[in-house]
């Protein structure tokens, strides 16, 4: 991995978790703590992160919790397109899991007003969207709070999902790698995503086509872990064939 590639991955990690420790980054990337400090110094010069003793945090990280807005606001119209399709798959009376993420947030907006629906989520912003609806029974996991994604993660979140069963999971991802692996910027999310998949009968990956061919730092497993991908109309015939050949239905 080149210096620039490593710094890009470090920035992705901090954008996801909101902060990072030098010691942890040194272990993850297999380089010295001195090298990581130089990386963080270079990233601080861009204005996106701010160094502190023993690590760094995302500039303006506190604004996410105060405003309830997610860090990732790209491809919003495409995500709304995906959400409209996903919402048609949810029937009243079901129990579903909504993963944290900007696309799943759009799904949640369309479910507000449903009746006799149970929603399990690790996303605090989704909880706020659906929490006032008397027709929806809302269950929120525990876990460690990540401000940029307004989500709860880690072992506590995973353990809280072990006792639940849902008919459908709407899963998010940071990228589907060229080797068809589901990837994420943070290691802490992997056990939560795994627990969600284990708790659901059907797994729907809600991902816009820009994420196809993209690799983030941490690998959850094969794309074949999902049953269906719901994506946007910009997906190319080549991309669709690649995903279909992996045994996954493409919507």
mmCIF file of N, CA, C and O in Angstrom, residues 103-197:
data_model
loop_
_atom_site.group_PDB
_atom_site.id
_atom_site.type_symbol
_atom_site.label_atom_id
_atom_site.label_comp_id
_atom_site.label_asym_id
_atom_site.label_seq_id
_atom_site.Cartn_x
_atom_site.Cartn_y
_atom_site.Cartn_z
ATOM 1 N N UNK A 103 -28.684 5.685 2.716
ATOM 2 C CA UNK A 103 -29.741 5.073 1.904
ATOM 3 C C UNK A 103 -30.827 4.475 2.786
ATOM 4 O O UNK A 103 -32.026 4.634 2.511
ATOM 5 N N UNK A 104 -30.447 3.783 3.843
ATOM 6 C CA UNK A 104 -31.439 3.215 4.752
ATOM 7 C C UNK A 104 -32.220 4.313 5.483
ATOM 8 O O UNK A 104 -33.384 4.108 5.848
ATOM 9 N N UNK A 105 -31.601 5.471 5.668
ATOM 10 C CA UNK A 105 -32.320 6.607 6.245
ATOM 11 C C UNK A 105 -33.457 7.034 5.322
ATOM 12 O O UNK A 105 -34.566 7.349 5.779
ATOM 13 N N UNK A 106 -33.198 7.035 4.011
ATOM 14 C CA UNK A 106 -34.255 7.387 3.057
ATOM 15 C C UNK A 106 -35.370 6.345 3.071
ATOM 16 O O UNK A 106 -36.551 6.682 2.906
ATOM 17 N N UNK A 107 -35.013 5.077 3.280
ATOM 18 C CA UNK A 107 -36.041 4.036 3.412
ATOM 19 C C UNK A 107 -36.917 4.330 4.627
ATOM 20 O O UNK A 107 -38.150 4.241 4.564
ATOM 21 N N UNK A 108 -36.279 4.676 5.735
ATOM 22 C CA UNK A 108 -37.021 4.962 6.965
ATOM 23 C C UNK A 108 -38.024 6.090 6.766
ATOM 24 O O UNK A 108 -39.155 6.032 7.270
ATOM 25 N N UNK A 109 -37.640 7.123 6.035
ATOM 26 C CA UNK A 109 -38.552 8.245 5.798
ATOM 27 C C UNK A 109 -39.831 7.776 5.105
ATOM 28 O O UNK A 109 -40.922 8.287 5.379
ATOM 29 N N UNK A 110 -39.697 6.805 4.215
ATOM 30 C CA UNK A 110 -40.852 6.316 3.467
ATOM 31 C C UNK A 110 -41.697 5.333 4.265
ATOM 32 O O UNK A 110 -42.832 5.047 3.877
ATOM 33 N N UNK A 111 -41.166 4.820 5.358
ATOM 34 C CA UNK A 111 -41.915 3.888 6.192
ATOM 35 C C UNK A 111 -42.711 4.599 7.285
ATOM 36 O O UNK A 111 -43.578 3.992 7.917
ATOM 37 N N UNK A 112 -42.401 5.857 7.519
ATOM 38 C CA UNK A 112 -43.147 6.628 8.512
ATOM 39 C C UNK A 112 -44.620 6.662 8.096
ATOM 40 O O UNK A 112 -44.953 6.950 6.956
ATOM 41 N N UNK A 113 -45.486 6.333 9.005
ATOM 42 C CA UNK A 113 -46.907 6.259 8.700
ATOM 43 C C UNK A 113 -47.422 4.849 8.514
ATOM 44 O O UNK A 113 -48.633 4.631 8.420
ATOM 45 N N UNK A 114 -46.519 3.862 8.447
ATOM 46 C CA UNK A 114 -46.945 2.470 8.336
ATOM 47 C C UNK A 114 -47.592 2.002 9.643
ATOM 48 O O UNK A 114 -47.395 2.582 10.706
ATOM 49 N N UNK A 115 -48.325 0.902 9.551
ATOM 50 C CA UNK A 115 -49.015 0.369 10.719
ATOM 51 C C UNK A 115 -48.527 -1.049 11.021
ATOM 52 O O UNK A 115 -48.193 -1.805 10.115
ATOM 53 N N UNK A 116 -48.509 -1.369 12.293
ATOM 54 C CA UNK A 116 -48.181 -2.714 12.753
ATOM 55 C C UNK A 116 -46.850 -3.191 12.192
ATOM 56 O O UNK A 116 -46.726 -4.309 11.704
ATOM 57 N N UNK A 117 -45.849 -2.315 12.252
ATOM 58 C CA UNK A 117 -44.517 -2.629 11.746
ATOM 59 C C UNK A 117 -43.526 -2.581 12.901
ATOM 60 O O UNK A 117 -43.565 -1.667 13.721
ATOM 61 N N UNK A 118 -42.633 -3.568 12.963
ATOM 62 C CA UNK A 118 -41.560 -3.555 13.952
ATOM 63 C C UNK A 118 -40.242 -3.293 13.237
ATOM 64 O O UNK A 118 -39.916 -3.979 12.271
ATOM 65 N N UNK A 119 -39.518 -2.292 13.702
ATOM 66 C CA UNK A 119 -38.241 -1.914 13.089
ATOM 67 C C UNK A 119 -37.136 -1.990 14.135
ATOM 68 O O UNK A 119 -37.223 -1.384 15.197
ATOM 69 N N UNK A 120 -36.111 -2.761 13.814
ATOM 70 C CA UNK A 120 -34.913 -2.858 14.646
ATOM 71 C C UNK A 120 -33.808 -2.090 13.937
ATOM 72 O O UNK A 120 -33.581 -2.284 12.740
ATOM 73 N N UNK A 121 -33.120 -1.210 14.648
ATOM 74 C CA UNK A 121 -32.075 -0.411 13.997
ATOM 75 C C UNK A 121 -30.957 -0.073 14.972
ATOM 76 O O UNK A 121 -31.153 -0.049 16.188
ATOM 77 N N UNK A 122 -29.783 0.190 14.418
ATOM 78 C CA UNK A 122 -28.654 0.685 15.209
ATOM 79 C C UNK A 122 -28.365 2.147 14.877
ATOM 80 O O UNK A 122 -27.307 2.671 15.217
ATOM 81 N N UNK A 123 -29.318 2.805 14.192
ATOM 82 C CA UNK A 123 -29.137 4.192 13.756
ATOM 83 C C UNK A 123 -30.027 5.123 14.574
ATOM 84 O O UNK A 123 -31.261 5.002 14.542
ATOM 85 N N UNK A 124 -29.429 6.070 15.273
ATOM 86 C CA UNK A 124 -30.208 6.975 16.107
ATOM 87 C C UNK A 124 -31.049 7.931 15.277
ATOM 88 O O UNK A 124 -32.148 8.312 15.688
ATOM 89 N N UNK A 125 -30.558 8.344 14.107
ATOM 90 C CA UNK A 125 -31.371 9.243 13.276
ATOM 91 C C UNK A 125 -32.604 8.527 12.742
ATOM 92 O O UNK A 125 -33.689 9.116 12.646
ATOM 93 N N UNK A 126 -32.473 7.232 12.415
ATOM 94 C CA UNK A 126 -33.634 6.457 11.978
ATOM 95 C C UNK A 126 -34.625 6.302 13.134
ATOM 96 O O UNK A 126 -35.846 6.384 12.938
ATOM 97 N N UNK A 127 -34.111 6.112 14.337
ATOM 98 C CA UNK A 127 -34.980 6.023 15.509
ATOM 99 C C UNK A 127 -35.790 7.301 15.695
ATOM 100 O O UNK A 127 -36.979 7.252 16.024
ATOM 101 N N UNK A 128 -35.167 8.445 15.448
ATOM 102 C CA UNK A 128 -35.875 9.717 15.589
ATOM 103 C C UNK A 128 -36.920 9.901 14.490
ATOM 104 O O UNK A 128 -37.976 10.488 14.718
ATOM 105 N N UNK A 129 -36.633 9.397 13.296
ATOM 106 C CA UNK A 129 -37.587 9.503 12.188
ATOM 107 C C UNK A 129 -38.841 8.670 12.460
ATOM 108 O O UNK A 129 -39.966 9.103 12.201
ATOM 109 N N UNK A 130 -38.644 7.466 13.004
ATOM 110 C CA UNK A 130 -39.754 6.527 13.170
ATOM 111 C C UNK A 130 -40.334 6.489 14.580
ATOM 112 O O UNK A 130 -41.423 5.941 14.792
ATOM 113 N N UNK A 131 -39.634 7.059 15.540
ATOM 114 C CA UNK A 131 -39.997 6.891 16.944
ATOM 115 C C UNK A 131 -41.334 7.470 17.345
ATOM 116 O O UNK A 131 -41.964 6.982 18.292
ATOM 117 N N UNK A 132 -41.782 8.503 16.655
ATOM 118 C CA UNK A 132 -43.045 9.132 17.028
ATOM 119 C C UNK A 132 -44.255 8.482 16.361
ATOM 120 O O UNK A 132 -45.382 8.890 16.608
ATOM 121 N N UNK A 133 -44.004 7.476 15.525
ATOM 122 C CA UNK A 133 -45.097 6.834 14.812
ATOM 123 C C UNK A 133 -45.749 5.769 15.697
ATOM 124 O O UNK A 133 -45.113 4.778 16.047
ATOM 125 N N UNK A 134 -47.031 5.933 16.065
ATOM 126 C CA UNK A 134 -47.670 4.961 16.954
ATOM 127 C C UNK A 134 -47.876 3.598 16.308
ATOM 128 O O UNK A 134 -48.084 2.601 17.006
ATOM 129 N N UNK A 135 -47.794 3.512 14.985
ATOM 130 C CA UNK A 135 -47.984 2.244 14.298
ATOM 131 C C UNK A 135 -46.715 1.430 14.170
ATOM 132 O O UNK A 135 -46.743 0.311 13.643
ATOM 133 N N UNK A 136 -45.589 1.967 14.627
ATOM 134 C CA UNK A 136 -44.304 1.282 14.496
ATOM 135 C C UNK A 136 -43.717 0.992 15.870
ATOM 136 O O UNK A 136 -43.565 1.884 16.705
ATOM 137 N N UNK A 137 -43.407 -0.281 16.105
ATOM 138 C CA UNK A 137 -42.682 -0.671 17.314
ATOM 139 C C UNK A 137 -41.190 -0.572 16.999
ATOM 140 O O UNK A 137 -40.697 -1.249 16.098
ATOM 141 N N UNK A 138 -40.508 0.285 17.717
ATOM 142 C CA UNK A 138 -39.105 0.579 17.417
ATOM 143 C C UNK A 138 -38.188 -0.031 18.462
ATOM 144 O O UNK A 138 -38.391 0.141 19.660
ATOM 145 N N UNK A 139 -37.174 -0.754 17.996
ATOM 146 C CA UNK A 139 -36.167 -1.350 18.877
ATOM 147 C C UNK A 139 -34.800 -0.826 18.444
ATOM 148 O O UNK A 139 -34.425 -0.954 17.279
ATOM 149 N N UNK A 140 -34.066 -0.247 19.371
ATOM 150 C CA UNK A 140 -32.747 0.322 19.082
ATOM 151 C C UNK A 140 -31.684 -0.481 19.826
ATOM 152 O O UNK A 140 -31.818 -0.755 21.018
ATOM 153 N N UNK A 141 -30.635 -0.866 19.108
ATOM 154 C CA UNK A 141 -29.556 -1.617 19.740
ATOM 155 C C UNK A 141 -28.773 -0.734 20.694
ATOM 156 O O UNK A 141 -28.847 0.492 20.638
ATOM 157 N N UNK A 142 -27.997 -1.350 21.555
ATOM 158 C CA UNK A 142 -27.021 -0.615 22.334
ATOM 159 C C UNK A 142 -25.745 -0.480 21.515
ATOM 160 O O UNK A 142 -25.720 -0.754 20.323
ATOM 161 N N UNK A 143 -24.663 -0.092 22.167
ATOM 162 C CA UNK A 143 -23.382 -0.034 21.485
ATOM 163 C C UNK A 143 -22.661 1.287 21.604
ATOM 164 O O UNK A 143 -23.138 2.223 22.232
ATOM 165 N N UNK A 144 -21.495 1.343 20.978
ATOM 166 C CA UNK A 144 -20.648 2.534 20.986
ATOM 167 C C UNK A 144 -21.138 3.522 19.928
ATOM 168 O O UNK A 144 -21.383 3.139 18.782
ATOM 169 N N UNK A 145 -21.278 4.780 20.286
ATOM 170 C CA UNK A 145 -21.832 5.796 19.383
ATOM 171 C C UNK A 145 -20.779 6.330 18.422
ATOM 172 O O UNK A 145 -19.669 6.671 18.813
ATOM 173 N N UNK A 146 -21.158 6.384 17.128
ATOM 174 C CA UNK A 146 -20.310 6.983 16.096
ATOM 175 C C UNK A 146 -21.042 8.192 15.533
ATOM 176 O O UNK A 146 -22.073 8.062 14.869
ATOM 177 N N UNK A 147 -20.515 9.384 15.802
ATOM 178 C CA UNK A 147 -21.205 10.614 15.436
ATOM 179 C C UNK A 147 -21.405 10.806 13.930
ATOM 180 O O UNK A 147 -22.491 11.197 13.499
ATOM 181 N N UNK A 148 -20.387 10.565 13.069
ATOM 182 C CA UNK A 148 -20.598 10.841 11.633
ATOM 183 C C UNK A 148 -21.708 10.011 11.003
ATOM 184 O O UNK A 148 -22.362 10.456 10.060
ATOM 185 N N UNK A 149 -21.938 8.797 11.520
ATOM 186 C CA UNK A 149 -22.990 7.935 10.972
ATOM 187 C C UNK A 149 -24.202 7.864 11.898
ATOM 188 O O UNK A 149 -25.179 7.175 11.580
ATOM 189 N N UNK A 150 -24.130 8.560 13.026
ATOM 190 C CA UNK A 150 -25.215 8.578 14.015
ATOM 191 C C UNK A 150 -25.650 7.157 14.367
ATOM 192 O O UNK A 150 -26.838 6.867 14.524
ATOM 193 N N UNK A 151 -24.672 6.260 14.482
ATOM 194 C CA UNK A 151 -24.979 4.842 14.656
ATOM 195 C C UNK A 151 -24.356 4.283 15.925
ATOM 196 O O UNK A 151 -23.467 4.887 16.540
ATOM 197 N N UNK A 152 -24.842 3.108 16.301
ATOM 198 C CA UNK A 152 -24.316 2.369 17.441
ATOM 199 C C UNK A 152 -23.629 1.117 16.915
ATOM 200 O O UNK A 152 -24.180 0.414 16.068
ATOM 201 N N UNK A 153 -22.443 0.844 17.410
ATOM 202 C CA UNK A 153 -21.647 -0.229 16.821
ATOM 203 C C UNK A 153 -20.900 -0.997 17.902
ATOM 204 O O UNK A 153 -21.031 -0.716 19.095
ATOM 205 N N UNK A 154 -20.128 -1.983 17.481
ATOM 206 C CA UNK A 154 -19.308 -2.748 18.409
ATOM 207 C C UNK A 154 -20.015 -3.974 18.973
ATOM 208 O O UNK A 154 -21.116 -4.347 18.548
ATOM 209 N N UNK A 155 -19.381 -4.602 19.941
ATOM 210 C CA UNK A 155 -19.856 -5.876 20.475
ATOM 211 C C UNK A 155 -21.223 -5.764 21.123
ATOM 212 O O UNK A 155 -22.073 -6.653 20.960
ATOM 213 N N UNK A 156 -21.480 -4.679 21.873
ATOM 214 C CA UNK A 156 -22.774 -4.535 22.531
ATOM 215 C C UNK A 156 -23.911 -4.490 21.517
ATOM 216 O O UNK A 156 -24.971 -5.082 21.721
ATOM 217 N N UNK A 157 -23.684 -3.787 20.413
ATOM 218 C CA UNK A 157 -24.702 -3.715 19.364
ATOM 219 C C UNK A 157 -24.939 -5.089 18.757
ATOM 220 O O UNK A 157 -26.086 -5.492 18.517
ATOM 221 N N UNK A 158 -23.865 -5.822 18.505
ATOM 222 C CA UNK A 158 -23.987 -7.158 17.919
ATOM 223 C C UNK A 158 -24.707 -8.113 18.861
ATOM 224 O O UNK A 158 -25.585 -8.879 18.438
ATOM 225 N N UNK A 159 -24.347 -8.073 20.141
ATOM 226 C CA UNK A 159 -24.964 -8.972 21.109
ATOM 227 C C UNK A 159 -26.450 -8.701 21.273
ATOM 228 O O UNK A 159 -27.246 -9.632 21.476
ATOM 229 N N UNK A 160 -26.858 -7.440 21.172
ATOM 230 C CA UNK A 160 -28.272 -7.108 21.344
ATOM 231 C C UNK A 160 -29.127 -7.622 20.192
ATOM 232 O O UNK A 160 -30.331 -7.812 20.330
ATOM 233 N N UNK A 161 -28.493 -7.880 19.036
ATOM 234 C CA UNK A 161 -29.223 -8.383 17.877
ATOM 235 C C UNK A 161 -29.416 -9.900 17.921
ATOM 236 O O UNK A 161 -30.242 -10.450 17.188
ATOM 237 N N UNK A 162 -28.658 -10.576 18.782
ATOM 238 C CA UNK A 162 -28.666 -12.037 18.799
ATOM 239 C C UNK A 162 -30.014 -12.625 19.192
ATOM 240 O O UNK A 162 -30.342 -13.752 18.804
ATOM 241 N N UNK A 163 -30.814 -11.884 19.944
ATOM 242 C CA UNK A 163 -32.089 -12.418 20.437
ATOM 243 C C UNK A 163 -33.268 -12.063 19.533
ATOM 244 O O UNK A 163 -34.422 -12.359 19.862
ATOM 245 N N UNK A 164 -32.995 -11.425 18.388
ATOM 246 C CA UNK A 164 -34.081 -10.996 17.505
ATOM 247 C C UNK A 164 -34.143 -11.828 16.232
ATOM 248 O O UNK A 164 -33.163 -12.427 15.796
ATOM 249 N N UNK A 165 -35.329 -11.846 15.635
ATOM 250 C CA UNK A 165 -35.530 -12.482 14.334
ATOM 251 C C UNK A 165 -36.373 -11.550 13.478
ATOM 252 O O UNK A 165 -37.409 -11.048 13.908
ATOM 253 N N UNK A 166 -35.913 -11.284 12.259
ATOM 254 C CA UNK A 166 -36.620 -10.373 11.356
ATOM 255 C C UNK A 166 -36.847 -11.047 10.011
ATOM 256 O O UNK A 166 -36.076 -11.930 9.606
ATOM 257 N N UNK A 167 -37.882 -10.635 9.327
ATOM 258 C CA UNK A 167 -38.147 -11.193 8.000
ATOM 259 C C UNK A 167 -37.201 -10.618 6.957
ATOM 260 O O UNK A 167 -36.780 -11.313 6.033
ATOM 261 N N UNK A 168 -36.840 -9.338 7.114
ATOM 262 C CA UNK A 168 -35.988 -8.685 6.122
ATOM 263 C C UNK A 168 -34.956 -7.788 6.804
ATOM 264 O O UNK A 168 -35.243 -7.143 7.813
ATOM 265 N N UNK A 169 -33.770 -7.758 6.213
ATOM 266 C CA UNK A 169 -32.719 -6.809 6.591
ATOM 267 C C UNK A 169 -32.395 -5.939 5.389
ATOM 268 O O UNK A 169 -32.198 -6.454 4.285
ATOM 269 N N UNK A 170 -32.361 -4.638 5.607
ATOM 270 C CA UNK A 170 -31.890 -3.708 4.584
ATOM 271 C C UNK A 170 -30.510 -3.230 5.026
ATOM 272 O O UNK A 170 -30.371 -2.440 5.958
ATOM 273 N N UNK A 171 -29.501 -3.766 4.357
ATOM 274 C CA UNK A 171 -28.097 -3.624 4.745
ATOM 275 C C UNK A 171 -27.425 -2.535 3.916
ATOM 276 O O UNK A 171 -27.725 -2.371 2.736
ATOM 277 N N UNK A 172 -26.490 -1.828 4.534
ATOM 278 C CA UNK A 172 -25.693 -0.818 3.838
ATOM 279 C C UNK A 172 -24.276 -1.337 3.632
ATOM 280 O O UNK A 172 -23.849 -2.290 4.287
ATOM 281 N N UNK A 173 -23.551 -0.715 2.731
ATOM 282 C CA UNK A 173 -22.137 -1.036 2.547
ATOM 283 C C UNK A 173 -21.402 0.195 2.039
ATOM 284 O O UNK A 173 -22.008 1.070 1.417
ATOM 285 N N UNK A 174 -20.094 0.239 2.299
ATOM 286 C CA UNK A 174 -19.274 1.326 1.773
ATOM 287 C C UNK A 174 -18.812 1.026 0.356
ATOM 288 O O UNK A 174 -18.541 1.932 -0.424
ATOM 289 N N UNK A 175 -18.709 -0.276 0.034
ATOM 290 C CA UNK A 175 -18.245 -0.630 -1.304
ATOM 291 C C UNK A 175 -18.310 -2.117 -1.558
ATOM 292 O O UNK A 175 -18.209 -2.927 -0.635
ATOM 293 N N UNK A 176 -18.517 -2.460 -2.823
ATOM 294 C CA UNK A 176 -18.430 -3.845 -3.284
ATOM 295 C C UNK A 176 -17.141 -3.939 -4.081
ATOM 296 O O UNK A 176 -17.012 -3.340 -5.146
ATOM 297 N N UNK A 177 -16.169 -4.651 -3.565
ATOM 298 C CA UNK A 177 -14.830 -4.659 -4.154
ATOM 299 C C UNK A 177 -14.827 -5.325 -5.522
ATOM 300 O O UNK A 177 -15.771 -6.048 -5.881
ATOM 301 N N UNK A 178 -13.770 -5.124 -6.304
ATOM 302 C CA UNK A 178 -13.658 -5.797 -7.612
ATOM 303 C C UNK A 178 -13.713 -7.321 -7.509
ATOM 304 O O UNK A 178 -14.086 -7.990 -8.473
ATOM 305 N N UNK A 179 -13.364 -7.865 -6.338
ATOM 306 C CA UNK A 179 -13.447 -9.312 -6.130
ATOM 307 C C UNK A 179 -14.769 -9.714 -5.466
ATOM 308 O O UNK A 179 -14.900 -10.827 -4.954
ATOM 309 N N UNK A 180 -15.734 -8.777 -5.490
ATOM 310 C CA UNK A 180 -17.084 -9.010 -4.957
ATOM 311 C C UNK A 180 -17.085 -9.347 -3.471
ATOM 312 O O UNK A 180 -17.676 -10.330 -3.025
ATOM 313 N N UNK A 181 -16.414 -8.473 -2.691
ATOM 314 C CA UNK A 181 -16.447 -8.542 -1.244
ATOM 315 C C UNK A 181 -17.198 -7.318 -0.717
ATOM 316 O O UNK A 181 -17.068 -6.227 -1.264
ATOM 317 N N UNK A 182 -17.982 -7.518 0.339
ATOM 318 C CA UNK A 182 -18.647 -6.388 0.994
ATOM 319 C C UNK A 182 -17.640 -5.718 1.925
ATOM 320 O O UNK A 182 -17.082 -6.365 2.809
ATOM 321 N N UNK A 183 -17.401 -4.432 1.723
ATOM 322 C CA UNK A 183 -16.352 -3.751 2.489
ATOM 323 C C UNK A 183 -16.901 -2.535 3.232
ATOM 324 O O UNK A 183 -17.890 -1.923 2.820
ATOM 325 N N UNK A 184 -16.207 -2.209 4.318
ATOM 326 C CA UNK A 184 -16.616 -1.122 5.213
ATOM 327 C C UNK A 184 -15.370 -0.369 5.696
ATOM 328 O O UNK A 184 -14.284 -0.943 5.747
ATOM 329 N N UNK A 185 -15.523 0.906 6.081
ATOM 330 C CA UNK A 185 -14.356 1.673 6.537
ATOM 331 C C UNK A 185 -13.899 1.314 7.947
ATOM 332 O O UNK A 185 -12.811 1.672 8.350
ATOM 333 N N UNK A 186 -14.762 0.630 8.718
ATOM 334 C CA UNK A 186 -14.459 0.430 10.135
ATOM 335 C C UNK A 186 -14.565 -1.043 10.523
ATOM 336 O O UNK A 186 -15.534 -1.723 10.165
ATOM 337 N N UNK A 187 -13.598 -1.526 11.277
ATOM 338 C CA UNK A 187 -13.621 -2.903 11.756
ATOM 339 C C UNK A 187 -14.744 -3.139 12.762
ATOM 340 O O UNK A 187 -15.286 -4.242 12.848
ATOM 341 N N UNK A 188 -15.099 -2.106 13.510
ATOM 342 C CA UNK A 188 -16.105 -2.266 14.570
ATOM 343 C C UNK A 188 -17.476 -2.623 14.021
ATOM 344 O O UNK A 188 -18.311 -3.197 14.722
ATOM 345 N N UNK A 189 -17.720 -2.288 12.745
ATOM 346 C CA UNK A 189 -19.033 -2.564 12.164
ATOM 347 C C UNK A 189 -19.215 -4.015 11.744
ATOM 348 O O UNK A 189 -20.347 -4.476 11.588
ATOM 349 N N UNK A 190 -18.130 -4.741 11.536
ATOM 350 C CA UNK A 190 -18.233 -6.065 10.934
ATOM 351 C C UNK A 190 -19.076 -7.025 11.759
ATOM 352 O O UNK A 190 -19.912 -7.752 11.214
ATOM 353 N N UNK A 191 -18.874 -7.050 13.076
ATOM 354 C CA UNK A 191 -19.649 -7.979 13.885
ATOM 355 C C UNK A 191 -21.112 -7.565 13.975
ATOM 356 O O UNK A 191 -21.997 -8.433 14.118
ATOM 357 N N UNK A 192 -21.391 -6.267 13.847
ATOM 358 C CA UNK A 192 -22.780 -5.807 13.854
ATOM 359 C C UNK A 192 -23.484 -6.240 12.574
ATOM 360 O O UNK A 192 -24.612 -6.749 12.600
ATOM 361 N N UNK A 193 -22.820 -6.040 11.432
ATOM 362 C CA UNK A 193 -23.412 -6.450 10.152
ATOM 363 C C UNK A 193 -23.643 -7.965 10.129
ATOM 364 O O UNK A 193 -24.675 -8.441 9.638
ATOM 365 N N UNK A 194 -22.674 -8.722 10.649
ATOM 366 C CA UNK A 194 -22.816 -10.176 10.690
ATOM 367 C C UNK A 194 -24.012 -10.583 11.531
ATOM 368 O O UNK A 194 -24.798 -11.468 11.151
ATOM 369 N N UNK A 195 -24.183 -9.940 12.685
ATOM 370 C CA UNK A 195 -25.312 -10.251 13.567
ATOM 371 C C UNK A 195 -26.642 -9.912 12.895
ATOM 372 O O UNK A 195 -27.631 -10.641 13.054
ATOM 373 N N UNK A 196 -26.673 -8.821 12.137
ATOM 374 C CA UNK A 196 -27.893 -8.449 11.410
ATOM 375 C C UNK A 196 -28.244 -9.511 10.367
ATOM 376 O O UNK A 196 -29.399 -9.916 10.239
ATOM 377 N N UNK A 197 -27.237 -9.948 9.622
ATOM 378 C CA UNK A 197 -27.459 -10.962 8.586
ATOM 379 C C UNK A 197 -27.966 -12.261 9.207
ATOM 380 O O UNK A 197 -28.903 -12.884 8.692
#
